[in-house]
Amino acid sequence: MQKQFIRKFSNKKPFAYMAASILLVAAILIGISIGTVTVPIGDIVKIIGSRLFNISHVNVDPMYTTIVWNIRFPRVVLAGLVGASLAIAGAAFQGLLKNPLADPYTLGVSSGASVGAVLTIFLHITIPVIGSYTLPFLSILFALITIIAVLIFAKRIDRSMKVETIILTGVIFSSFLSAFISLMIALTGDELRQIVSWLMGSVSMRGWEYIQIILPFFLIGSFLLLMNGNELNAMSFGEERAQHLGVNVKRRKMLVLTAGSILTGAAVAVSGTIGFVGLVIPHLTRLLWGPDHKHLLPLSMLTGSAFLILADLTARTIISPTELPIGVITSLIGAPVFAAILIRNKRKGGER
């Protein structure tokens, strides 16, 4: 029955967007509502509406207003932006490399961004012109350097640039960069707790200023990727075929890698290392709604946003009042899915 339902609607994109949007709205409302103090959904709508439309008199408990607007709503919005960023970057990397195992985490991009962020915290770096944007700027820079280094190294090992080689190279770089981060942690003093808690991944106690940091990078990165949906479709048939169709493959590759690094670097800068979102969400979205990147990218964004909001809700409520790092939840879900995808791909390869 479930398979028939999926087949029936898998080619109906309006239904896909409606389902993903409903899931996201439900995740936002549930994420804001549930906590130590449960806030009625009706009051949530009133509070957000009054703030957005500047309505002064609303019949809502002031405590609810403080909880929703100052604590939970910015946290939910930040989780949504991070989830959307990682999911669309993962979908783009998978399309570019033609492999569902590719994502910012497995390619080492997240680790590169983490090195940039940890160096910024460790050395107290502030670039005068950009100020508070120093952290995401250096995270993005190191993410971009990492993906370029991974591709160059993979090409030296295997001129044909097989996807397996690229992914293994990404894992090698990720391990090396993780060791470098561990070295900085061993050398640090007062910043130890801040770095360790940040590395485990969290959107806790991050207000509107963090949303202001990630938002411009999210808009730029996602816009660049959404504008390249057709080109990713063409490249999925092979680079030669894409060139015959009029795609400037080298330019588009660099554009997609840059946009993915912008999204990953900004996400890592505000939330730490959160793995597997860029792996799991695009893969499941592709299974449900098909591989067309014109729709896969925005649907992955919506679903990834909802997923991370719900993962964060689980992290802060599953053993309340203690709060788990959100990266723990995504890894517990993502690692088995990663293994399942790997086994599935190996079986397909064996059948051929």
Coordinates of C-alpha atoms in Angstrom, one line a residue:
M1 CA 0.0 0.0 0.0
Q2 CA 2.8 2.4 0.9
K3 CA 4.7 1.6 -2.3
Q4 CA 1.6 2.2 -4.4
F5 CA 1.1 5.6 -2.6
I6 CA 4.7 6.6 -3.4
R7 CA 4.5 5.5 -7.0
K8 CA 1.2 7.4 -7.5
F9 CA 2.6 10.7 -6.3
S10 CA 6.3 10.4 -7.1
N11 CA 5.9 12.3 -10.4
K12 CA 3.5 14.9 -9.1
K13 CA 5.9 17.7 -8.2
P14 CA 3.1 20.1 -6.8
F15 CA 2.2 17.4 -4.3
A16 CA 5.9 17.0 -3.4
Y17 CA 6.3 20.7 -2.7
M18 CA 3.1 20.8 -0.7
A19 CA 4.1 17.7 1.4
A20 CA 7.6 19.2 2.0
S21 CA 6.1 22.6 2.9
I22 CA 3.6 21.1 5.3
L23 CA 6.3 19.0 6.9
L24 CA 8.5 22.1 7.4
V25 CA 5.6 24.2 8.9
A26 CA 4.7 21.4 11.2
A27 CA 8.3 21.0 12.3
I28 CA 8.6 24.7 13.0
L29 CA 5.4 24.8 15.1
I30 CA 6.3 21.6 17.0
G31 CA 9.9 22.8 17.5
I32 CA 8.7 26.1 19.0
S33 CA 5.8 24.5 21.0
I34 CA 7.6 21.7 22.8
G35 CA 10.0 22.2 25.7
T36 CA 10.2 22.6 29.4
V37 CA 7.3 24.9 29.1
T38 CA 4.7 23.9 26.4
V39 CA 3.5 26.8 24.4
P40 CA 0.1 26.5 22.7
I41 CA 0.3 26.6 18.9
G42 CA -2.4 29.3 18.7
D43 CA -0.3 31.5 20.9
I44 CA 2.8 30.9 18.8
V45 CA 1.0 32.1 15.7
K46 CA -0.2 35.2 17.5
I47 CA 3.3 36.0 18.9
I48 CA 5.1 35.6 15.5
G49 CA 2.3 37.4 13.7
S50 CA 2.4 40.3 16.1
R51 CA 6.2 40.7 15.8
L52 CA 6.3 40.3 12.0
F53 CA 3.3 42.7 11.4
N54 CA 4.1 45.1 14.3
I55 CA 0.8 44.5 16.1
S56 CA 1.2 46.0 19.6
H57 CA -1.7 44.5 21.6
V58 CA -2.0 40.7 21.6
N59 CA -3.7 38.7 24.3
V60 CA -0.8 36.3 25.1
D61 CA 1.1 35.5 28.3
P62 CA 4.3 37.7 28.4
M63 CA 6.3 34.6 29.5
Y64 CA 5.2 32.8 26.3
T65 CA 6.3 35.9 24.2
T66 CA 9.8 35.8 25.7
I67 CA 10.2 32.1 25.3
V68 CA 9.0 32.0 21.7
W69 CA 10.6 35.2 20.3
N70 CA 13.9 35.3 22.2
I71 CA 14.7 31.6 22.7
R72 CA 12.8 29.0 20.6
F73 CA 11.9 30.8 17.4
P74 CA 15.5 32.0 16.6
R75 CA 16.8 28.5 17.5
V76 CA 14.3 26.8 15.2
V77 CA 15.0 29.3 12.3
L78 CA 18.8 28.7 12.7
A79 CA 18.3 24.9 12.7
G80 CA 16.2 25.2 9.6
L81 CA 18.7 27.3 7.8
V82 CA 21.6 25.0 8.7
G83 CA 19.6 21.9 7.7
A84 CA 18.6 23.5 4.3
S85 CA 22.2 24.6 3.6
L86 CA 23.7 21.2 4.3
A87 CA 20.9 19.3 2.4
I88 CA 21.1 21.4 -0.8
A89 CA 24.9 21.3 -0.7
G90 CA 24.8 17.5 -0.4
A91 CA 22.3 17.2 -3.3
A92 CA 24.5 19.4 -5.5
F93 CA 27.7 17.4 -4.6
Q94 CA 25.9 14.1 -5.3
G95 CA 24.7 15.3 -8.6
L96 CA 28.1 16.7 -9.6
L97 CA 30.0 13.6 -8.7
K98 CA 27.1 11.2 -9.7
N99 CA 27.2 9.3 -6.5
P100 CA 24.8 9.3 -3.5
L101 CA 27.7 8.8 -1.1
A102 CA 29.0 12.3 -1.7
D103 CA 28.2 15.1 0.8
P104 CA 30.0 17.9 2.6
Y105 CA 30.9 15.5 5.5
T106 CA 32.3 12.6 3.5
L107 CA 34.2 14.9 1.1
G108 CA 36.0 16.6 3.9
V109 CA 34.4 20.0 3.3
S110 CA 32.9 20.1 6.8
S111 CA 36.2 19.3 8.3
G112 CA 37.9 22.0 6.3
A113 CA 35.3 24.5 7.5
S114 CA 35.8 23.3 11.0
V115 CA 39.5 24.0 10.8
G116 CA 38.8 27.6 9.7
A117 CA 36.3 28.1 12.5
V118 CA 38.5 26.6 15.2
L119 CA 41.5 28.6 14.1
T120 CA 39.4 31.8 14.3
I121 CA 38.3 30.9 17.8
F122 CA 41.8 29.6 18.9
L123 CA 43.7 32.6 17.6
H124 CA 41.0 35.2 18.3
I125 CA 41.1 36.3 14.6
T126 CA 39.0 39.3 13.6
I127 CA 39.3 40.8 10.2
P128 CA 38.7 44.6 10.6
V129 CA 36.5 45.1 7.5
I130 CA 34.1 42.3 8.1
G131 CA 34.0 42.0 11.9
S132 CA 31.5 39.4 13.0
Y133 CA 31.6 37.8 9.6
T134 CA 35.2 36.7 10.1
L135 CA 34.1 33.3 11.4
P136 CA 31.9 32.3 8.4
F137 CA 34.4 33.9 6.0
L138 CA 37.3 31.8 7.2
S139 CA 35.1 28.7 7.4
I140 CA 34.0 29.1 3.8
L141 CA 37.6 29.9 2.7
F142 CA 39.0 26.7 4.3
A143 CA 36.0 24.6 3.0
L144 CA 36.8 25.8 -0.5
I145 CA 40.5 25.1 -0.1
T146 CA 39.7 21.6 1.2
I147 CA 37.4 20.6 -1.7
I148 CA 40.0 21.9 -4.3
A149 CA 42.8 20.0 -2.5
V150 CA 40.7 16.8 -2.4
L151 CA 40.0 17.1 -6.2
I152 CA 43.7 17.8 -7.0
F153 CA 44.9 14.9 -4.9
A154 CA 42.3 12.5 -6.3
K155 CA 43.3 13.4 -9.8
R156 CA 47.0 12.7 -9.0
I157 CA 46.0 9.2 -7.7
D158 CA 43.5 8.5 -10.5
R159 CA 43.4 10.6 -13.7
S160 CA 40.0 9.3 -14.5
M161 CA 38.7 10.8 -11.2
K162 CA 36.5 7.9 -10.2
V163 CA 34.0 8.9 -7.6
E164 CA 35.2 6.2 -5.2
T165 CA 38.7 7.8 -5.3
I166 CA 37.3 11.3 -4.6
I167 CA 35.3 10.0 -1.7
L168 CA 38.2 8.0 -0.2
T169 CA 40.4 11.1 -0.7
G170 CA 37.8 13.2 1.2
V171 CA 37.8 10.7 4.0
I172 CA 41.6 10.9 4.2
F173 CA 41.6 14.7 4.3
S174 CA 38.8 14.7 6.9
S175 CA 40.8 12.4 9.1
F176 CA 43.9 14.5 8.8
L177 CA 42.0 17.8 9.5
S178 CA 40.3 16.2 12.5
A179 CA 43.7 15.3 13.9
F180 CA 44.8 18.9 13.3
I181 CA 41.7 20.1 15.2
S182 CA 42.5 17.7 18.1
L183 CA 46.0 19.2 18.2
M184 CA 44.6 22.7 18.6
I185 CA 42.2 21.5 21.3
A186 CA 45.2 19.9 23.2
L187 CA 47.0 23.2 23.0
T188 CA 44.1 25.5 23.9
G189 CA 43.3 26.8 27.4
D190 CA 40.2 28.8 28.3
E191 CA 38.6 28.2 24.8
L192 CA 38.6 24.4 25.3
R193 CA 35.0 24.1 26.4
Q194 CA 33.8 26.5 23.7
I195 CA 35.6 24.7 20.9
V196 CA 34.6 21.2 22.1
S197 CA 30.9 22.0 22.5
W198 CA 31.0 23.8 19.2
L199 CA 32.6 20.8 17.4
M200 CA 29.9 18.5 18.6
G201 CA 27.3 20.5 16.8
S202 CA 24.5 22.6 18.4
V203 CA 22.1 25.5 17.8
S204 CA 21.5 26.0 21.5
M205 CA 21.7 29.5 22.9
R206 CA 22.2 31.1 19.5
G207 CA 20.0 34.2 19.0
W208 CA 19.1 36.3 16.1
E209 CA 22.7 37.5 15.5
Y210 CA 23.6 34.0 14.3
I211 CA 20.8 34.1 11.8
Q212 CA 22.1 37.4 10.5
I213 CA 25.5 35.7 10.1
I214 CA 24.3 32.7 8.1
L215 CA 21.5 34.3 6.1
P216 CA 23.4 36.2 3.4
F217 CA 25.6 33.2 2.7
F218 CA 22.6 30.9 2.6
L219 CA 20.8 33.2 0.1
I220 CA 23.9 33.5 -2.2
G221 CA 24.9 29.8 -2.0
S222 CA 21.4 28.4 -2.5
F223 CA 20.6 30.9 -5.3
L224 CA 23.8 29.8 -7.2
L225 CA 22.9 26.1 -6.9
L226 CA 19.2 26.5 -7.8
M227 CA 20.3 28.4 -10.9
N228 CA 22.4 25.4 -12.0
G229 CA 19.7 22.7 -11.8
N230 CA 19.6 22.1 -15.5
E231 CA 23.4 22.0 -15.8
L232 CA 23.6 19.4 -13.0
N233 CA 21.0 17.3 -14.9
A234 CA 23.2 17.5 -18.0
M235 CA 26.4 16.6 -16.1
S236 CA 24.6 13.6 -14.6
F237 CA 24.8 12.0 -18.1
G238 CA 28.6 12.5 -18.2
E239 CA 30.9 15.5 -18.9
E240 CA 31.2 14.9 -22.6
R241 CA 27.4 14.7 -23.1
A242 CA 27.1 17.9 -21.1
Q243 CA 29.6 19.7 -23.3
H244 CA 27.7 18.6 -26.4
L245 CA 24.6 20.1 -24.8
G246 CA 26.4 23.4 -24.4
V247 CA 27.4 23.3 -20.8
N248 CA 30.7 24.9 -19.8
V249 CA 31.6 21.9 -17.5
K250 CA 34.7 23.4 -15.9
R251 CA 33.0 26.6 -15.1
R252 CA 29.9 25.0 -13.8
K253 CA 31.9 22.5 -11.7
M254 CA 33.8 25.3 -10.0
L255 CA 30.5 27.3 -9.4
V256 CA 28.8 24.3 -7.8
L257 CA 31.8 23.5 -5.6
T258 CA 32.1 27.2 -4.6
A259 CA 28.4 27.5 -3.8
G260 CA 28.4 24.2 -1.8
S261 CA 31.5 25.3 0.1
I262 CA 29.8 28.7 0.9
L263 CA 26.7 26.9 2.3
T264 CA 28.8 24.3 4.3
G265 CA 31.2 26.9 5.7
A266 CA 28.5 29.2 6.8
A267 CA 26.5 26.3 8.4
V268 CA 29.6 25.0 10.2
A269 CA 30.5 28.5 11.4
V270 CA 27.2 29.0 13.3
S271 CA 26.4 25.4 14.4
G272 CA 29.6 23.4 14.4
T273 CA 30.0 20.0 12.7
I274 CA 26.7 18.3 12.0
G275 CA 27.2 15.2 9.9
F276 CA 25.1 13.2 7.4
V277 CA 22.3 15.7 6.8
G278 CA 23.8 16.3 3.3
L279 CA 23.9 12.6 2.7
V280 CA 20.6 11.3 4.0
I281 CA 18.2 14.0 3.0
P282 CA 19.1 14.3 -0.7
H283 CA 19.2 10.5 -1.0
L284 CA 15.7 10.0 0.5
T285 CA 14.3 13.0 -1.5
R286 CA 15.7 11.5 -4.7
L287 CA 14.1 8.1 -3.9
L288 CA 10.7 9.7 -3.3
W289 CA 10.5 12.4 -6.0
G290 CA 13.1 11.5 -8.7
P291 CA 16.6 12.8 -9.7
D292 CA 15.6 16.0 -11.6
H293 CA 17.8 18.6 -9.9
K294 CA 15.4 21.5 -10.8
H295 CA 13.1 19.9 -8.1
L296 CA 15.6 17.8 -6.1
L297 CA 17.5 20.9 -4.9
P298 CA 14.6 22.9 -3.5
L299 CA 12.8 19.8 -2.1
S300 CA 16.0 18.8 -0.4
M301 CA 16.2 22.3 1.1
L302 CA 12.7 22.1 2.5
T303 CA 13.1 18.5 3.8
G304 CA 16.6 19.1 5.2
S305 CA 15.3 22.2 7.1
A306 CA 12.4 20.2 8.7
F307 CA 14.7 17.3 9.5
L308 CA 17.3 19.3 11.4
I309 CA 14.5 21.2 13.3
L310 CA 13.1 17.8 14.4
A311 CA 16.6 16.5 15.2
D312 CA 17.3 19.5 17.4
L313 CA 13.9 19.0 19.1
T314 CA 14.9 15.4 19.8
A315 CA 18.3 16.4 21.1
R316 CA 16.9 18.8 23.7
T317 CA 14.0 16.7 24.9
I318 CA 15.0 13.0 24.7
I319 CA 16.8 13.1 28.0
S320 CA 15.5 16.5 29.3
P321 CA 16.7 18.5 31.2
T322 CA 20.1 17.4 29.7
E323 CA 20.6 18.4 26.1
L324 CA 22.4 16.3 23.6
P325 CA 24.5 17.8 20.8
I326 CA 22.5 17.8 17.6
G327 CA 25.4 16.1 15.8
V328 CA 24.9 13.0 17.9
I329 CA 21.3 12.7 16.7
T330 CA 22.1 13.2 13.0
S331 CA 25.0 10.7 13.2
L332 CA 22.9 8.1 14.9
I333 CA 20.4 8.4 12.0
G334 CA 22.9 9.0 9.2
A335 CA 25.5 6.4 9.9
P336 CA 23.1 3.4 9.3
V337 CA 21.7 5.1 6.2
F338 CA 25.2 5.6 4.9
A339 CA 26.0 1.9 5.4
A340 CA 22.7 0.9 3.7
I341 CA 23.5 3.2 0.7
L342 CA 27.0 1.7 0.5
I343 CA 25.8 -1.9 0.5
R344 CA 23.1 -1.1 -2.1
N345 CA 25.7 0.5 -4.4
K346 CA 28.0 -2.5 -4.0
R347 CA 25.2 -4.9 -4.8
K348 CA 24.3 -2.9 -7.9
G349 CA 28.0 -3.0 -9.0
G350 CA 28.1 -6.7 -8.4
E351 CA 25.0 -7.3 -10.5
R352 CA 26.6 -5.4 -13.5

